[in-house]
Amino acid sequence: MQLPPIGLGTMGIEDPDTVATALECGYRHLDTAQIYGNEAVVGEGLARSSVPREDVVVATKVWADSLAPDTIRRTTEESLERLGLEDVDLLYVHRPIEAYEPERTLSAFDELYEEGTIGGVGLSNFSIAELEAAADVLEAPIAAHQVEYHPLFQPGDLLEHARKHGYPLVAYSPLANGRAGEIEAIVDVAEAHETTPEAVCLAWLAAKAGVVPIPKASSREHLEANLEALELEHDPDDLERIDAVERTEELFPE
């Protein structure tokens, strides 16, 4: 699946106008989830926007307690109703836990894909072993894998797998959950470029082939700043310094 270079993470967004403003600014990828409780907000924001539906990648996720086959279909239909859409471009398995059973769960996703209810099957928070097991079961290709990815948590093995198998790695919490300004290497690079730590993080991720960051932002100022961050060009020394940040802190473990 070809995704725009940056998307809008919507967890915690409660105002449809934020979504509409993001689309007005140029975002073309909206990411939500059943468990966020705001699919209706995202759908209303899309409806308020003048951007054509077909120009926007809309993604949502089935939560772990709804991964039995009959529940997948029911909750997906409920998601579509809340979003006000006939289909979504990308439907993720949010986490491979609780009701997740590879063969039964992924067969239900395949059915939704075959009938056109979803444009692609996404996986989220999978390990390498879980990705391999899923690939063995799925008839549809893996359209995307969404994982936590920021300077304090760099899952290089998952990026390597994504590149090897030709799907994008979607990076959630790319600003380290608001901690970008606490990371010495990030601050130093930001000062050298006369920009913000947040811009440095996004530009660093965007420089990695196959990575699509989805930062959350609520104000027009921050929405525009995140888009502009993609124009920042790091030199190789910058990239190497950020790559070398101690990578041990997963902020959103299972």
PDB file of C-alpha atoms in Angstrom:
ATOM      1  CA  MET A   1       0.000   0.000   0.000  1.00  0.00           C
ATOM      2  CA  GLN A   2       1.277   3.440  -0.933  1.00  0.00           C
ATOM      3  CA  LEU A   3       0.750   5.761   2.021  1.00  0.00           C
ATOM      4  CA  PRO A   4       1.283   9.529   2.216  1.00  0.00           C
ATOM      5  CA  PRO A   5       4.628  10.411   3.853  1.00  0.00           C
ATOM      6  CA  ILE A   6       2.918  11.552   7.061  1.00  0.00           C
ATOM      7  CA  GLY A   7      -0.462  10.893   8.648  1.00  0.00           C
ATOM      8  CA  LEU A   8      -2.548  12.205  11.518  1.00  0.00           C
ATOM      9  CA  GLY A   9      -2.689  10.082  14.641  1.00  0.00           C
ATOM     10  CA  THR A  10      -6.044  10.827  16.222  1.00  0.00           C
ATOM     11  CA  MET A  11      -5.940   9.156  19.635  1.00  0.00           C
ATOM     12  CA  GLY A  12      -7.367  11.705  22.083  1.00  0.00           C
ATOM     13  CA  ILE A  13      -8.738  14.045  19.407  1.00  0.00           C
ATOM     14  CA  GLU A  14     -12.328  14.943  20.255  1.00  0.00           C
ATOM     15  CA  ASP A  15     -13.067  17.847  17.899  1.00  0.00           C
ATOM     16  CA  PRO A  16     -14.067  17.126  14.286  1.00  0.00           C
ATOM     17  CA  ASP A  17     -12.744  20.541  13.283  1.00  0.00           C
ATOM     18  CA  THR A  18      -9.224  19.354  14.152  1.00  0.00           C
ATOM     19  CA  VAL A  19      -9.575  16.595  11.569  1.00  0.00           C
ATOM     20  CA  ALA A  20     -11.070  18.965   9.008  1.00  0.00           C
ATOM     21  CA  THR A  21      -8.246  21.455   9.628  1.00  0.00           C
ATOM     22  CA  ALA A  22      -5.655  18.703   9.180  1.00  0.00           C
ATOM     23  CA  LEU A  23      -7.141  17.837   5.799  1.00  0.00           C
ATOM     24  CA  GLU A  24      -7.196  21.512   4.855  1.00  0.00           C
ATOM     25  CA  CYS A  25      -3.494  21.730   5.775  1.00  0.00           C
ATOM     26  CA  GLY A  26      -2.661  18.832   3.487  1.00  0.00           C
ATOM     27  CA  TYR A  27      -2.922  15.607   5.504  1.00  0.00           C
ATOM     28  CA  ARG A  28      -4.261  12.693   3.493  1.00  0.00           C
ATOM     29  CA  HIS A  29      -3.960   9.843   5.991  1.00  0.00           C
ATOM     30  CA  LEU A  30      -6.205   9.617   9.067  1.00  0.00           C
ATOM     31  CA  ASP A  31      -5.532   6.940  11.674  1.00  0.00           C
ATOM     32  CA  THR A  32      -8.071   5.990  14.338  1.00  0.00           C
ATOM     33  CA  ALA A  33      -9.170   2.855  16.219  1.00  0.00           C
ATOM     34  CA  GLN A  34     -12.225   1.362  17.816  1.00  0.00           C
ATOM     35  CA  ILE A  35     -10.697   1.658  21.265  1.00  0.00           C
ATOM     36  CA  TYR A  36      -9.970   5.373  20.813  1.00  0.00           C
ATOM     37  CA  GLY A  37     -13.692   6.068  20.972  1.00  0.00           C
ATOM     38  CA  ASN A  38     -13.478   8.792  18.333  1.00  0.00           C
ATOM     39  CA  GLU A  39     -14.270   7.165  14.989  1.00  0.00           C
ATOM     40  CA  ALA A  40     -17.388   9.344  14.769  1.00  0.00           C
ATOM     41  CA  VAL A  41     -15.219  12.434  15.351  1.00  0.00           C
ATOM     42  CA  VAL A  42     -12.881  11.415  12.530  1.00  0.00           C
ATOM     43  CA  GLY A  43     -15.815  10.677  10.239  1.00  0.00           C
ATOM     44  CA  GLU A  44     -17.456  14.012  10.974  1.00  0.00           C
ATOM     45  CA  GLY A  45     -14.178  15.836  10.375  1.00  0.00           C
ATOM     46  CA  LEU A  46     -13.847  14.113   7.016  1.00  0.00           C
ATOM     47  CA  ALA A  47     -17.434  15.014   6.164  1.00  0.00           C
ATOM     48  CA  ARG A  48     -16.838  18.684   7.043  1.00  0.00           C
ATOM     49  CA  SER A  49     -13.804  18.836   4.778  1.00  0.00           C
ATOM     50  CA  SER A  50     -13.925  19.714   1.103  1.00  0.00           C
ATOM     51  CA  VAL A  51     -11.242  17.097   0.372  1.00  0.00           C
ATOM     52  CA  PRO A  52     -12.737  14.232  -1.683  1.00  0.00           C
ATOM     53  CA  ARG A  53     -13.096  10.972   0.214  1.00  0.00           C
ATOM     54  CA  GLU A  54     -11.116   9.095  -2.429  1.00  0.00           C
ATOM     55  CA  ASP A  55      -8.089  11.295  -1.782  1.00  0.00           C
ATOM     56  CA  VAL A  56      -7.820  10.278   1.887  1.00  0.00           C
ATOM     57  CA  VAL A  57      -6.478   7.054   3.393  1.00  0.00           C
ATOM     58  CA  VAL A  58      -8.728   6.231   6.348  1.00  0.00           C
ATOM     59  CA  ALA A  59      -7.473   3.586   8.762  1.00  0.00           C
ATOM     60  CA  THR A  60      -9.023   2.076  11.864  1.00  0.00           C
ATOM     61  CA  LYS A  61      -8.249  -0.890  14.083  1.00  0.00           C
ATOM     62  CA  VAL A  62     -10.165  -3.808  15.583  1.00  0.00           C
ATOM     63  CA  TRP A  63      -9.421  -4.079  19.288  1.00  0.00           C
ATOM     64  CA  ALA A  64      -8.129  -7.269  20.871  1.00  0.00           C
ATOM     65  CA  ASP A  65     -11.423  -8.341  22.451  1.00  0.00           C
ATOM     66  CA  SER A  66     -13.199  -8.242  19.075  1.00  0.00           C
ATOM     67  CA  LEU A  67     -10.939 -10.510  17.029  1.00  0.00           C
ATOM     68  CA  ALA A  68     -13.211 -13.535  16.808  1.00  0.00           C
ATOM     69  CA  PRO A  69     -14.541 -13.850  13.225  1.00  0.00           C
ATOM     70  CA  ASP A  70     -18.188 -12.943  13.874  1.00  0.00           C
ATOM     71  CA  THR A  71     -17.178 -10.079  16.135  1.00  0.00           C
ATOM     72  CA  ILE A  72     -14.740  -8.712  13.553  1.00  0.00           C
ATOM     73  CA  ARG A  73     -17.511  -8.318  11.000  1.00  0.00           C
ATOM     74  CA  ARG A  74     -19.962  -6.805  13.466  1.00  0.00           C
ATOM     75  CA  THR A  75     -17.515  -4.309  14.946  1.00  0.00           C
ATOM     76  CA  THR A  76     -16.176  -3.379  11.512  1.00  0.00           C
ATOM     77  CA  GLU A  77     -19.709  -2.566  10.382  1.00  0.00           C
ATOM     78  CA  GLU A  78     -20.124  -0.484  13.540  1.00  0.00           C
ATOM     79  CA  SER A  79     -16.850   1.309  12.791  1.00  0.00           C
ATOM     80  CA  LEU A  80     -18.032   2.112   9.270  1.00  0.00           C
ATOM     81  CA  GLU A  81     -21.310   3.457  10.636  1.00  0.00           C
ATOM     82  CA  ARG A  82     -19.478   5.713  13.087  1.00  0.00           C
ATOM     83  CA  LEU A  83     -17.096   6.883  10.371  1.00  0.00           C
ATOM     84  CA  GLY A  84     -19.965   7.466   7.971  1.00  0.00           C
ATOM     85  CA  LEU A  85     -18.186   5.444   5.294  1.00  0.00           C
ATOM     86  CA  GLU A  86     -18.970   2.458   3.111  1.00  0.00           C
ATOM     87  CA  ASP A  87     -15.420   1.154   3.358  1.00  0.00           C
ATOM     88  CA  VAL A  88     -12.049   1.892   4.939  1.00  0.00           C
ATOM     89  CA  ASP A  89      -8.713   1.856   3.199  1.00  0.00           C
ATOM     90  CA  LEU A  90      -6.891   0.037   5.961  1.00  0.00           C
ATOM     91  CA  LEU A  91      -8.180  -2.166   8.802  1.00  0.00           C
ATOM     92  CA  TYR A  92      -5.673  -3.272  11.431  1.00  0.00           C
ATOM     93  CA  VAL A  93      -5.507  -6.066  13.948  1.00  0.00           C
ATOM     94  CA  HIS A  94      -4.749  -3.693  16.823  1.00  0.00           C
ATOM     95  CA  ARG A  95      -2.818  -6.176  18.979  1.00  0.00           C
ATOM     96  CA  PRO A  96      -2.384  -9.942  18.557  1.00  0.00           C
ATOM     97  CA  ILE A  97      -3.691 -10.729  22.063  1.00  0.00           C
ATOM     98  CA  GLU A  98      -6.916 -11.799  23.818  1.00  0.00           C
ATOM     99  CA  ALA A  99      -9.326 -13.051  21.121  1.00  0.00           C
ATOM    100  CA  TYR A 100      -6.639 -13.164  18.420  1.00  0.00           C
ATOM    101  CA  GLU A 101      -6.227 -16.542  16.730  1.00  0.00           C
ATOM    102  CA  PRO A 102      -4.199 -16.233  13.515  1.00  0.00           C
ATOM    103  CA  GLU A 103      -6.171 -18.572  11.286  1.00  0.00           C
ATOM    104  CA  ARG A 104      -9.673 -17.568  12.423  1.00  0.00           C
ATOM    105  CA  THR A 105      -8.965 -13.856  12.848  1.00  0.00           C
ATOM    106  CA  LEU A 106      -7.051 -13.320   9.630  1.00  0.00           C
ATOM    107  CA  SER A 107      -9.462 -15.388   7.552  1.00  0.00           C
ATOM    108  CA  ALA A 108     -12.177 -12.933   8.593  1.00  0.00           C
ATOM    109  CA  PHE A 109      -9.964 -10.017   7.538  1.00  0.00           C
ATOM    110  CA  ASP A 110      -9.349 -11.766   4.204  1.00  0.00           C
ATOM    111  CA  GLU A 111     -13.109 -11.997   3.653  1.00  0.00           C
ATOM    112  CA  LEU A 112     -13.554  -8.278   4.281  1.00  0.00           C
ATOM    113  CA  TYR A 113     -10.698  -7.577   1.872  1.00  0.00           C
ATOM    114  CA  GLU A 114     -12.080  -9.834  -0.856  1.00  0.00           C
ATOM    115  CA  GLU A 115     -15.528  -8.231  -0.707  1.00  0.00           C
ATOM    116  CA  GLY A 116     -14.058  -4.706  -0.808  1.00  0.00           C
ATOM    117  CA  THR A 117     -15.155  -3.594   2.649  1.00  0.00           C
ATOM    118  CA  ILE A 118     -11.511  -2.864   3.435  1.00  0.00           C
ATOM    119  CA  GLY A 119      -8.788  -1.820   1.038  1.00  0.00           C
ATOM    120  CA  GLY A 120      -5.954  -3.502   2.922  1.00  0.00           C
ATOM    121  CA  VAL A 121      -5.182  -5.703   5.920  1.00  0.00           C
ATOM    122  CA  GLY A 122      -2.973  -4.031   8.494  1.00  0.00           C
ATOM    123  CA  LEU A 123      -1.199  -5.479  11.508  1.00  0.00           C
ATOM    124  CA  SER A 124      -0.192  -3.539  14.596  1.00  0.00           C
ATOM    125  CA  ASN A 125       2.183  -4.306  17.460  1.00  0.00           C
ATOM    126  CA  PHE A 126       3.266  -7.671  16.042  1.00  0.00           C
ATOM    127  CA  SER A 127       6.605  -9.365  16.695  1.00  0.00           C
ATOM    128  CA  ILE A 128       8.668 -10.875  13.892  1.00  0.00           C
ATOM    129  CA  ALA A 129       7.385 -14.346  14.754  1.00  0.00           C
ATOM    130  CA  GLU A 130       3.801 -13.094  14.763  1.00  0.00           C
ATOM    131  CA  LEU A 131       4.315 -11.359  11.420  1.00  0.00           C
ATOM    132  CA  GLU A 132       5.669 -14.538   9.875  1.00  0.00           C
ATOM    133  CA  ALA A 133       2.771 -16.571  11.240  1.00  0.00           C
ATOM    134  CA  ALA A 134       0.284 -14.016   9.909  1.00  0.00           C
ATOM    135  CA  ALA A 135       1.885 -13.996   6.469  1.00  0.00           C
ATOM    136  CA  ASP A 136       1.516 -17.784   6.322  1.00  0.00           C
ATOM    137  CA  VAL A 137      -2.225 -17.488   6.952  1.00  0.00           C
ATOM    138  CA  LEU A 138      -3.227 -14.340   5.080  1.00  0.00           C
ATOM    139  CA  GLU A 139      -4.244 -14.521   1.443  1.00  0.00           C
ATOM    140  CA  ALA A 140      -4.174 -10.730   1.210  1.00  0.00           C
ATOM    141  CA  PRO A 141      -0.763  -9.060   1.389  1.00  0.00           C
ATOM    142  CA  ILE A 142       0.239  -7.288   4.594  1.00  0.00           C
ATOM    143  CA  ALA A 143      -0.670  -3.706   3.679  1.00  0.00           C
ATOM    144  CA  ALA A 144       1.078  -2.037   6.635  1.00  0.00           C
ATOM    145  CA  HIS A 145       2.471  -2.723  10.098  1.00  0.00           C
ATOM    146  CA  GLN A 146       1.944  -0.079  12.757  1.00  0.00           C
ATOM    147  CA  VAL A 147       4.320   0.070  15.717  1.00  0.00           C
ATOM    148  CA  GLU A 148       5.716   2.458  18.285  1.00  0.00           C
ATOM    149  CA  TYR A 149       8.803   4.088  16.775  1.00  0.00           C
ATOM    150  CA  HIS A 150      10.773   7.085  18.065  1.00  0.00           C
ATOM    151  CA  PRO A 151      14.367   7.825  19.158  1.00  0.00           C
ATOM    152  CA  LEU A 152      13.873   6.107  22.519  1.00  0.00           C
ATOM    153  CA  PHE A 153      12.426   2.966  20.942  1.00  0.00           C
ATOM    154  CA  GLN A 154      13.799   1.919  17.566  1.00  0.00           C
ATOM    155  CA  PRO A 155      12.580  -1.523  16.430  1.00  0.00           C
ATOM    156  CA  GLY A 156      15.089  -1.984  13.645  1.00  0.00           C
ATOM    157  CA  ASP A 157      14.184  -5.644  13.159  1.00  0.00           C
ATOM    158  CA  LEU A 158      10.607  -4.693  12.329  1.00  0.00           C
ATOM    159  CA  LEU A 159      11.771  -2.052   9.858  1.00  0.00           C
ATOM    160  CA  GLU A 160      14.046  -4.585   8.191  1.00  0.00           C
ATOM    161  CA  HIS A 161      11.143  -7.034   7.884  1.00  0.00           C
ATOM    162  CA  ALA A 162       8.898  -4.340   6.401  1.00  0.00           C
ATOM    163  CA  ARG A 163      11.488  -3.400   3.803  1.00  0.00           C
ATOM    164  CA  LYS A 164      12.216  -7.014   2.938  1.00  0.00           C
ATOM    165  CA  HIS A 165       8.546  -7.790   2.364  1.00  0.00           C
ATOM    166  CA  GLY A 166       7.572  -4.503   0.743  1.00  0.00           C
ATOM    167  CA  TYR A 167       5.053  -2.930   3.107  1.00  0.00           C
ATOM    168  CA  PRO A 168       5.246   0.395   5.007  1.00  0.00           C
ATOM    169  CA  LEU A 169       6.027   0.614   8.708  1.00  0.00           C
ATOM    170  CA  VAL A 170       3.649   3.147  10.274  1.00  0.00           C
ATOM    171  CA  ALA A 171       5.246   4.854  13.284  1.00  0.00           C
ATOM    172  CA  TYR A 172       2.959   5.842  16.132  1.00  0.00           C
ATOM    173  CA  SER A 173       4.095   8.085  19.002  1.00  0.00           C
ATOM    174  CA  PRO A 174       6.913   9.402  16.762  1.00  0.00           C
ATOM    175  CA  LEU A 175       7.549  12.306  19.165  1.00  0.00           C
ATOM    176  CA  ALA A 176       8.225   9.951  22.093  1.00  0.00           C
ATOM    177  CA  ASN A 177       4.945  10.923  23.742  1.00  0.00           C
ATOM    178  CA  GLY A 178       6.070  14.498  24.247  1.00  0.00           C
ATOM    179  CA  ARG A 179       9.594  13.637  25.398  1.00  0.00           C
ATOM    180  CA  ALA A 180      11.467  14.679  22.251  1.00  0.00           C
ATOM    181  CA  GLY A 181      12.761  17.792  24.021  1.00  0.00           C
ATOM    182  CA  GLU A 182      14.320  15.665  26.777  1.00  0.00           C
ATOM    183  CA  ILE A 183      16.644  13.716  24.470  1.00  0.00           C
ATOM    184  CA  GLU A 184      20.085  15.336  24.349  1.00  0.00           C
ATOM    185  CA  ALA A 185      20.969  14.262  20.818  1.00  0.00           C
ATOM    186  CA  ILE A 186      17.633  15.510  19.500  1.00  0.00           C
ATOM    187  CA  VAL A 187      17.990  18.869  21.240  1.00  0.00           C
ATOM    188  CA  ASP A 188      21.524  19.322  19.909  1.00  0.00           C
ATOM    189  CA  VAL A 189      20.487  18.578  16.324  1.00  0.00           C
ATOM    190  CA  ALA A 190      17.475  20.876  16.680  1.00  0.00           C
ATOM    191  CA  GLU A 191      19.667  23.747  17.860  1.00  0.00           C
ATOM    192  CA  ALA A 192      22.097  23.189  15.000  1.00  0.00           C
ATOM    193  CA  HIS A 193      19.260  23.419  12.475  1.00  0.00           C
ATOM    194  CA  GLU A 194      17.416  26.169  14.348  1.00  0.00           C
ATOM    195  CA  THR A 195      14.297  24.059  14.540  1.00  0.00           C
ATOM    196  CA  THR A 196      12.331  22.097  17.144  1.00  0.00           C
ATOM    197  CA  PRO A 197      13.060  18.678  18.650  1.00  0.00           C
ATOM    198  CA  GLU A 198       9.712  17.515  17.281  1.00  0.00           C
ATOM    199  CA  ALA A 199      10.694  18.483  13.739  1.00  0.00           C
ATOM    200  CA  VAL A 200      13.987  16.643  14.142  1.00  0.00           C
ATOM    201  CA  CYS A 201      12.196  13.432  15.173  1.00  0.00           C
ATOM    202  CA  LEU A 202       9.797  13.544  12.249  1.00  0.00           C
ATOM    203  CA  ALA A 203      12.493  14.362   9.707  1.00  0.00           C
ATOM    204  CA  TRP A 204      14.651  11.532  11.088  1.00  0.00           C
ATOM    205  CA  LEU A 205      11.812   9.041  10.670  1.00  0.00           C
ATOM    206  CA  ALA A 206      10.872  10.360   7.237  1.00  0.00           C
ATOM    207  CA  ALA A 207      14.483   9.860   6.135  1.00  0.00           C
ATOM    208  CA  LYS A 208      14.127   6.121   6.805  1.00  0.00           C
ATOM    209  CA  ALA A 209      12.820   4.476   3.647  1.00  0.00           C
ATOM    210  CA  GLY A 210       9.498   2.799   4.280  1.00  0.00           C
ATOM    211  CA  VAL A 211       8.585   4.605   7.526  1.00  0.00           C
ATOM    212  CA  VAL A 212       5.402   6.696   7.771  1.00  0.00           C
ATOM    213  CA  PRO A 213       5.050   8.729  11.000  1.00  0.00           C
ATOM    214  CA  ILE A 214       1.570   9.536  12.296  1.00  0.00           C
ATOM    215  CA  PRO A 215       2.012  12.253  14.947  1.00  0.00           C
ATOM    216  CA  LYS A 216      -0.973  13.587  16.838  1.00  0.00           C
ATOM    217  CA  ALA A 217      -1.572  17.351  16.729  1.00  0.00           C
ATOM    218  CA  SER A 218      -4.585  19.434  17.677  1.00  0.00           C
ATOM    219  CA  SER A 219      -3.775  23.034  16.725  1.00  0.00           C
ATOM    220  CA  ARG A 220      -3.292  24.371  13.213  1.00  0.00           C
ATOM    221  CA  GLU A 221       0.155  25.577  14.266  1.00  0.00           C
ATOM    222  CA  HIS A 222       1.306  22.101  15.256  1.00  0.00           C
ATOM    223  CA  LEU A 223      -0.420  20.441  12.310  1.00  0.00           C
ATOM    224  CA  GLU A 224       1.431  22.711   9.897  1.00  0.00           C
ATOM    225  CA  ALA A 225       4.717  22.382  11.766  1.00  0.00           C
ATOM    226  CA  ASN A 226       4.585  18.598  11.504  1.00  0.00           C
ATOM    227  CA  LEU A 227       4.059  18.801   7.761  1.00  0.00           C
ATOM    228  CA  GLU A 228       6.883  21.307   7.389  1.00  0.00           C
ATOM    229  CA  ALA A 229       9.203  19.015   9.348  1.00  0.00           C
ATOM    230  CA  LEU A 230       9.369  16.709   6.345  1.00  0.00           C
ATOM    231  CA  GLU A 231      11.241  19.428   4.474  1.00  0.00           C
ATOM    232  CA  LEU A 232      14.111  19.336   6.975  1.00  0.00           C
ATOM    233  CA  GLU A 233      17.136  17.519   5.579  1.00  0.00           C
ATOM    234  CA  HIS A 234      19.427  15.841   8.082  1.00  0.00           C
ATOM    235  CA  ASP A 235      23.048  15.215   7.177  1.00  0.00           C
ATOM    236  CA  PRO A 236      24.417  11.699   7.726  1.00  0.00           C
ATOM    237  CA  ASP A 237      26.021  12.682  11.039  1.00  0.00           C
ATOM    238  CA  ASP A 238      22.652  13.844  12.380  1.00  0.00           C
ATOM    239  CA  LEU A 239      21.005  10.586  11.402  1.00  0.00           C
ATOM    240  CA  GLU A 240      23.779   8.480  12.908  1.00  0.00           C
ATOM    241  CA  ARG A 241      23.658  10.423  16.163  1.00  0.00           C
ATOM    242  CA  ILE A 242      19.910   9.893  16.526  1.00  0.00           C
ATOM    243  CA  ASP A 243      20.230   6.238  15.530  1.00  0.00           C
ATOM    244  CA  ALA A 244      22.720   5.866  18.386  1.00  0.00           C
ATOM    245  CA  VAL A 245      20.330   7.132  21.073  1.00  0.00           C
ATOM    246  CA  GLU A 246      19.880   4.480  23.758  1.00  0.00           C
ATOM    247  CA  ARG A 247      16.885   2.513  22.540  1.00  0.00           C
ATOM    248  CA  THR A 248      15.379   0.749  25.504  1.00  0.00           C
ATOM    249  CA  GLU A 249      12.180   2.536  26.444  1.00  0.00           C
ATOM    250  CA  GLU A 250       8.931   1.307  24.921  1.00  0.00           C
ATOM    251  CA  LEU A 251       6.311   3.785  26.091  1.00  0.00           C
ATOM    252  CA  PHE A 252       3.286   1.688  25.182  1.00  0.00           C
ATOM    253  CA  PRO A 253       4.043  -1.966  25.929  1.00  0.00           C
ATOM    254  CA  GLU A 254       1.309  -4.580  25.838  1.00  0.00           C
TER     255      GLU A 254
END
